[in-house]
Amino acid sequence: MPVVEKQHLPYAAVVLTGGSSGIGKSFVSHIAKVDPEVLICNLSRRKPDVNSAQLKLCHVEVDLSDNRSRSDGLERLLEVLAQKAPSGPILLINNAGFGHYGAFSSADSERYQAMVELNVGAVMAVTAALLPLLRERGGAIMNVASVVAFQPTPLMATYGATKAFVLHWSHALRAELAPVGVEVMAVCPGSTQSAFHDEAGMSRGSMGDAFTQTADQVVEEAMRALRRGKAHVVTGWLNKVQCWLSARLPLTWSTWASHRVLEKYRPKA
Ligand SMILES: NC(=O)c1ccc[n+]([C@@H]2O[C@H](COP(=O)([O-])OP(=O)(O)OC[C@H]3O[C@@H](n4cnc5c(N)ncnc54)[C@H](OP(=O)(O)O)[C@@H]3O)[C@@H](O)[C@H]2O)c1
């Protein structure tokens, strides 16, 4: 983990989804190191296992793919915030998500339904639940999208479409919420070391670790971009080049190119 400079974050509380693993867990460690005074409320099925004596963590156990569990979890979250969060701005990080690798026909509809519920439904539901507080206290929303948001993604068709939603939705929400002082930013990581690839049933690609970021690197770049007031950030220089090109190609060409790239993530037999 890189050395993290202690500073005061301009937030009284951080609410994040998916803090138990990967990028979310790095957000928890980063915030606890940078500003231990900040209350962190995490929503996921497992409790984050973060080793820090300074951590002020509230865990709300919730399955964000499930409508019933999600409504109960959000009710509990609002109670926790009312009881424990000091007054001041709130940072919401919508991070939880998963993917599935393979042709659309390679998984059953329940898996895709759960993916859309988590990657899209939960992002909207958690944001809607916190919006009154965000408007009242001020703050920011950071939505974790992906580099796959910039072009159609054969072999990850549904996952890519959920992330395109997150990117476009974040930009639109940013414009709507600017007048009330709530910032919105999308984070677009490329291949990142976490449990994501195993969960999606894909290999780690053919480009090797040199081009794969750590979750800590993604979080450092995301927090820096938020401080600078960016609308979205693509993390990692290679990912920046790839997204810049993809966004400028006709859709049929970028679809062809992403298909060739994603074929390299086919799991070895
Ligand atoms: N790793 C990459 O290469 C990569 C690249 C671009 C974008 N991303 C995005 O980054 C975000 C974080 O992924 P990651 O790489 O850190 O993967 P990860 O290590 O698999 O973490 C996923 C997180 O989401 C939570 N989650 C999954 N299903 C959930 C559910 N039903 N209810 C509540 N929480 C749930 C998990 O918590 P529990 O299991 O405890 O519920 C976990 O904390 C995702 O949105 C992903 O799409 C990842």
Coordinates of C-alpha atoms and ligand atoms in Angstrom, one line a residue:
M1 CA 0.0 0.0 0.0
P2 CA 1.5 3.4 -0.9
V3 CA 2.1 5.9 1.8
V4 CA -1.1 7.9 2.4
E5 CA -0.9 11.5 3.6
K6 CA -3.0 12.3 6.6
Q7 CA -5.5 15.1 5.9
H8 CA -9.0 16.1 6.7
L9 CA -11.5 14.9 4.2
P10 CA -14.3 17.4 3.6
Y11 CA -16.9 14.7 4.7
A12 CA -18.4 13.8 8.0
A13 CA -19.4 10.3 6.8
V14 CA -18.8 8.0 3.9
V15 CA -21.4 5.5 2.8
L16 CA -20.1 2.8 0.5
T17 CA -21.3 -0.4 -1.1
G18 CA -19.1 -3.5 -1.4
G19 CA -16.4 -2.6 1.1
S20 CA -15.7 -6.2 2.0
S21 CA -13.4 -6.9 -0.9
G22 CA -11.2 -5.5 -3.7
I23 CA -11.6 -1.8 -4.6
G24 CA -14.2 -1.2 -1.9
K25 CA -12.0 -2.7 0.8
S26 CA -9.2 -0.3 -0.5
F27 CA -11.6 2.6 -0.2
V28 CA -12.2 1.7 3.5
S29 CA -8.5 1.3 4.3
H30 CA -7.6 4.6 2.4
I31 CA -10.3 6.7 4.2
A32 CA -9.4 5.2 7.6
K33 CA -5.8 6.2 7.0
V34 CA -6.3 9.6 5.5
D35 CA -8.9 10.8 8.0
P36 CA -9.7 8.4 10.9
E37 CA -12.4 10.8 12.2
V38 CA -14.7 10.0 9.3
L39 CA -17.6 7.5 10.0
I40 CA -17.7 4.8 7.3
C41 CA -21.0 3.0 6.7
N42 CA -20.6 -0.1 4.5
L43 CA -23.3 -2.1 2.8
S44 CA -22.4 -5.6 1.7
R45 CA -23.1 -9.3 2.6
R46 CA -19.8 -9.7 4.4
K47 CA -18.3 -7.4 6.9
P48 CA -15.0 -5.7 5.7
D49 CA -12.0 -7.3 7.4
V50 CA -9.8 -4.2 7.6
N51 CA -7.0 -4.2 10.2
S52 CA -7.0 -0.6 11.6
A53 CA -7.4 0.4 15.2
Q54 CA -8.5 3.8 14.0
L55 CA -11.4 2.6 11.9
K56 CA -14.9 4.1 12.7
L57 CA -16.9 1.5 10.7
C58 CA -20.6 0.6 10.8
H59 CA -21.5 -2.5 8.8
V60 CA -25.0 -3.0 7.4
E61 CA -25.4 -6.6 6.2
V62 CA -27.4 -6.6 3.0
D63 CA -27.8 -8.4 -0.3
L64 CA -28.1 -5.4 -2.6
S65 CA -29.3 -7.6 -5.5
D66 CA -32.4 -8.5 -3.5
N67 CA -35.2 -5.9 -3.4
R68 CA -36.5 -6.8 0.1
S69 CA -33.0 -7.1 1.6
R70 CA -32.1 -3.8 -0.1
S71 CA -35.1 -1.8 1.3
D72 CA -34.5 -3.2 4.9
G73 CA -30.8 -2.4 4.6
L74 CA -31.4 1.1 3.4
E75 CA -33.8 1.7 6.3
R76 CA -31.2 0.5 8.8
L77 CA -28.5 2.7 7.0
L78 CA -30.7 5.8 7.5
E79 CA -31.2 5.0 11.2
V80 CA -27.4 4.5 11.7
L81 CA -26.7 7.8 9.9
A82 CA -29.3 9.6 12.0
Q83 CA -27.8 8.2 15.3
K84 CA -24.1 8.2 14.6
A85 CA -23.1 10.5 11.7
P86 CA -21.9 13.9 12.9
S87 CA -23.3 16.9 10.9
G88 CA -21.5 17.7 7.7
P89 CA -21.3 16.6 4.1
I90 CA -21.6 12.9 3.0
L91 CA -19.6 11.0 0.4
L92 CA -21.5 8.1 -1.2
I93 CA -19.5 5.5 -3.1
N94 CA -21.6 3.2 -5.2
N95 CA -19.0 0.4 -5.7
A96 CA -20.5 -3.0 -5.4
G97 CA -20.8 -4.9 -8.6
F98 CA -20.1 -8.1 -10.4
G99 CA -19.7 -9.4 -14.0
H100 CA -20.2 -12.5 -16.0
Y101 CA -17.8 -13.7 -18.8
G102 CA -19.2 -15.6 -21.7
A103 CA -21.8 -15.4 -24.5
F104 CA -25.2 -14.1 -23.3
S105 CA -26.5 -17.7 -23.6
S106 CA -23.8 -19.0 -21.2
A107 CA -25.7 -18.0 -18.0
D108 CA -29.3 -18.2 -16.8
S109 CA -31.5 -15.2 -16.7
E110 CA -31.4 -15.2 -12.8
R111 CA -27.7 -14.3 -12.9
Y112 CA -28.2 -11.5 -15.3
Q113 CA -31.2 -10.3 -13.3
A114 CA -29.0 -10.2 -10.1
M115 CA -26.3 -8.4 -12.0
V116 CA -28.6 -5.7 -13.3
E117 CA -30.2 -5.4 -9.8
L118 CA -26.8 -4.8 -8.2
N119 CA -24.9 -2.9 -10.9
V120 CA -27.8 -0.6 -11.8
G121 CA -30.8 -1.1 -9.4
A122 CA -28.7 -0.7 -6.2
V123 CA -26.8 2.3 -7.6
M124 CA -30.2 4.1 -8.2
A125 CA -31.8 2.9 -5.0
V126 CA -28.9 3.8 -2.6
T127 CA -28.5 7.2 -4.3
A128 CA -32.3 7.9 -4.1
A129 CA -32.3 6.9 -0.4
L130 CA -29.4 9.3 0.4
L131 CA -30.4 12.1 -1.9
P132 CA -32.5 14.1 0.7
L133 CA -29.5 14.0 3.1
L134 CA -27.0 14.9 0.4
R135 CA -29.1 17.9 -0.6
E136 CA -29.5 19.0 3.0
R137 CA -25.8 18.5 4.0
G138 CA -24.0 18.7 0.7
G139 CA -21.4 16.1 -0.4
A140 CA -20.5 13.9 -3.3
I141 CA -21.4 10.7 -5.1
M142 CA -18.8 8.5 -6.7
N143 CA -20.1 5.7 -8.9
V144 CA -17.7 2.9 -9.9
A145 CA -18.2 2.2 -13.6
S146 CA -15.5 0.6 -15.8
V147 CA -13.5 1.0 -19.0
V148 CA -16.1 -1.4 -20.5
A149 CA -18.6 1.5 -20.3
F150 CA -17.0 3.2 -23.4
Q151 CA -18.0 0.5 -26.0
P152 CA -20.3 -2.5 -26.5
T153 CA -18.6 -5.6 -25.0
P154 CA -19.2 -9.0 -26.7
L155 CA -18.6 -11.8 -24.2
M156 CA -19.6 -9.4 -21.4
A157 CA -22.6 -7.9 -23.1
T158 CA -24.8 -7.4 -20.1
Y159 CA -22.0 -6.3 -17.7
G160 CA -20.7 -3.7 -20.2
A161 CA -24.2 -2.3 -20.7
T162 CA -24.7 -1.9 -16.9
K163 CA -21.4 0.0 -16.7
A164 CA -22.4 2.2 -19.7
F165 CA -25.5 3.0 -17.7
V166 CA -23.5 4.0 -14.7
L167 CA -21.2 6.3 -16.7
H168 CA -24.0 8.1 -18.6
W169 CA -26.3 8.3 -15.5
S170 CA -23.4 9.8 -13.5
H171 CA -22.8 12.5 -16.0
A172 CA -26.5 13.4 -16.3
L173 CA -26.9 13.4 -12.5
R174 CA -23.9 15.6 -12.1
A175 CA -25.6 18.2 -14.3
E176 CA -28.9 17.9 -12.4
L177 CA -27.2 18.2 -8.9
A178 CA -24.6 20.9 -9.6
P179 CA -27.0 23.7 -8.6
V180 CA -27.6 22.1 -5.1
G181 CA -23.9 21.6 -4.4
V182 CA -23.7 17.8 -4.7
E183 CA -20.8 16.6 -6.9
V184 CA -21.1 13.4 -9.0
M185 CA -18.1 11.5 -10.5
A186 CA -17.8 8.2 -12.2
V187 CA -14.7 6.0 -11.8
C188 CA -13.7 3.8 -14.7
P189 CA -11.0 1.2 -13.7
G190 CA -9.6 -1.3 -16.2
S191 CA -8.4 -4.7 -15.1
T192 CA -7.8 -4.5 -11.4
Q193 CA -6.5 -7.1 -8.9
S194 CA -9.5 -8.3 -6.9
A195 CA -11.9 -11.2 -6.7
F196 CA -13.8 -9.8 -9.8
H197 CA -12.2 -12.0 -12.5
D198 CA -12.8 -15.3 -10.5
E199 CA -16.4 -14.2 -9.7
A200 CA -17.0 -13.4 -13.4
G201 CA -15.4 -16.7 -14.6
M202 CA -12.7 -15.1 -16.7
S203 CA -8.9 -15.3 -16.8
R204 CA -6.7 -12.3 -16.1
G205 CA -6.1 -11.6 -19.8
S206 CA -2.9 -11.8 -21.8
M207 CA -1.3 -8.5 -21.0
G208 CA 0.0 -9.6 -17.7
D209 CA 0.3 -7.8 -14.3
A210 CA 2.3 -4.8 -15.7
F211 CA -1.0 -3.4 -17.1
T212 CA -3.2 -4.5 -14.3
Q213 CA -3.7 -2.0 -11.5
T214 CA -3.9 -2.8 -7.8
A215 CA -7.1 -1.8 -6.0
D216 CA -5.1 0.8 -4.0
Q217 CA -3.9 2.5 -7.2
V218 CA -7.5 2.7 -8.4
V219 CA -8.6 4.3 -5.1
E220 CA -5.7 6.8 -5.0
E221 CA -6.5 8.0 -8.5
A222 CA -10.3 8.1 -7.8
M223 CA -9.8 10.2 -4.6
R224 CA -7.4 12.6 -6.4
A225 CA -9.9 13.0 -9.3
L226 CA -12.7 13.7 -6.8
R227 CA -10.6 16.4 -5.1
R228 CA -10.0 18.0 -8.5
G229 CA -13.7 18.0 -9.3
K230 CA -13.6 15.7 -12.3
A231 CA -16.8 14.4 -14.0
H232 CA -15.2 11.0 -14.6
V233 CA -11.8 9.4 -14.3
V234 CA -10.3 6.5 -16.2
T235 CA -7.6 5.0 -14.0
G236 CA -4.2 3.9 -15.4
W237 CA -2.5 5.5 -18.5
L238 CA -3.1 2.5 -20.8
N239 CA -6.8 2.4 -19.9
K240 CA -7.0 6.2 -20.6
V241 CA -5.5 5.6 -24.1
Q242 CA -7.9 2.7 -24.8
C243 CA -11.0 4.6 -23.7
W244 CA -10.0 7.7 -25.6
L245 CA -9.7 5.6 -28.8
S246 CA -12.8 3.6 -28.2
A247 CA -15.0 6.7 -27.7
R248 CA -13.9 8.0 -31.1
L249 CA -14.4 4.9 -33.2
P250 CA -17.7 4.1 -34.9
L251 CA -19.7 1.6 -32.7
T252 CA -19.3 -1.3 -35.1
W253 CA -15.5 -0.9 -35.0
S254 CA -15.2 -0.5 -31.3
T255 CA -17.4 -3.5 -30.8
W256 CA -15.1 -5.5 -33.1
A257 CA -12.0 -4.3 -31.2
S258 CA -13.4 -5.0 -27.7
H259 CA -14.5 -8.5 -28.9
R260 CA -10.9 -9.3 -29.9
V261 CA -9.6 -8.0 -26.6
L262 CA -12.2 -9.8 -24.4
E263 CA -11.5 -13.1 -26.2
K264 CA -8.1 -13.0 -24.5
Y265 CA -9.8 -13.3 -21.1
R266 CA -11.3 -16.7 -22.0
P267 CA -10.5 -19.1 -19.1
K268 CA -8.0 -21.8 -19.9
A269 CA -9.7 -25.2 -20.4
Ligands
LIG1 N1 -11.6 -5.7 -10.8 C1 -11.7 -5.2 -12.0 O1 -11.0 -5.6 -12.9 C2 -12.7 -4.1 -12.2 C3 -12.6 -3.3 -13.4 C4 -13.5 -2.3 -13.6 C5 -14.6 -2.1 -12.7 N2 -14.7 -2.9 -11.6 C6 -15.9 -2.6 -10.7 O2 -15.4 -2.3 -9.4 C7 -16.3 -2.6 -8.5 C8 -15.7 -3.4 -7.3 O3 -15.3 -4.6 -7.9 P1 -14.0 -5.4 -7.3 O4 -13.0 -5.5 -8.4 O5 -13.5 -4.8 -6.1 O6 -14.6 -6.9 -7.1 P2 -14.7 -7.8 -5.8 O7 -13.4 -7.9 -5.1 O8 -15.4 -9.0 -6.3 O9 -15.7 -6.9 -4.8 C9 -17.1 -6.8 -5.1 C10 -17.8 -6.2 -3.9 O10 -19.2 -6.1 -4.2 C11 -19.9 -6.7 -3.1 N3 -21.1 -7.3 -3.6 C12 -21.2 -8.3 -4.6 N4 -22.5 -8.7 -4.7 C13 -23.2 -8.1 -3.7 C14 -24.6 -8.1 -3.3 N5 -25.4 -8.9 -3.8 N6 -24.9 -7.3 -2.3 C15 -24.0 -6.5 -1.7 N7 -22.7 -6.4 -2.0 C16 -22.3 -7.2 -3.0 C17 -19.0 -7.7 -2.5 O11 -19.4 -7.8 -1.1 P3 -20.0 -9.2 -0.5 O12 -19.6 -10.3 -1.3 O13 -19.6 -9.2 0.9 O14 -21.5 -8.9 -0.6 C18 -17.7 -7.0 -2.6 O15 -17.4 -6.2 -1.5 C19 -17.5 -3.3 -9.2 O16 -18.5 -2.4 -9.5 C20 -16.8 -3.8 -10.5 O17 -17.7 -3.9 -11.6 C21 -13.8 -3.9 -11.4

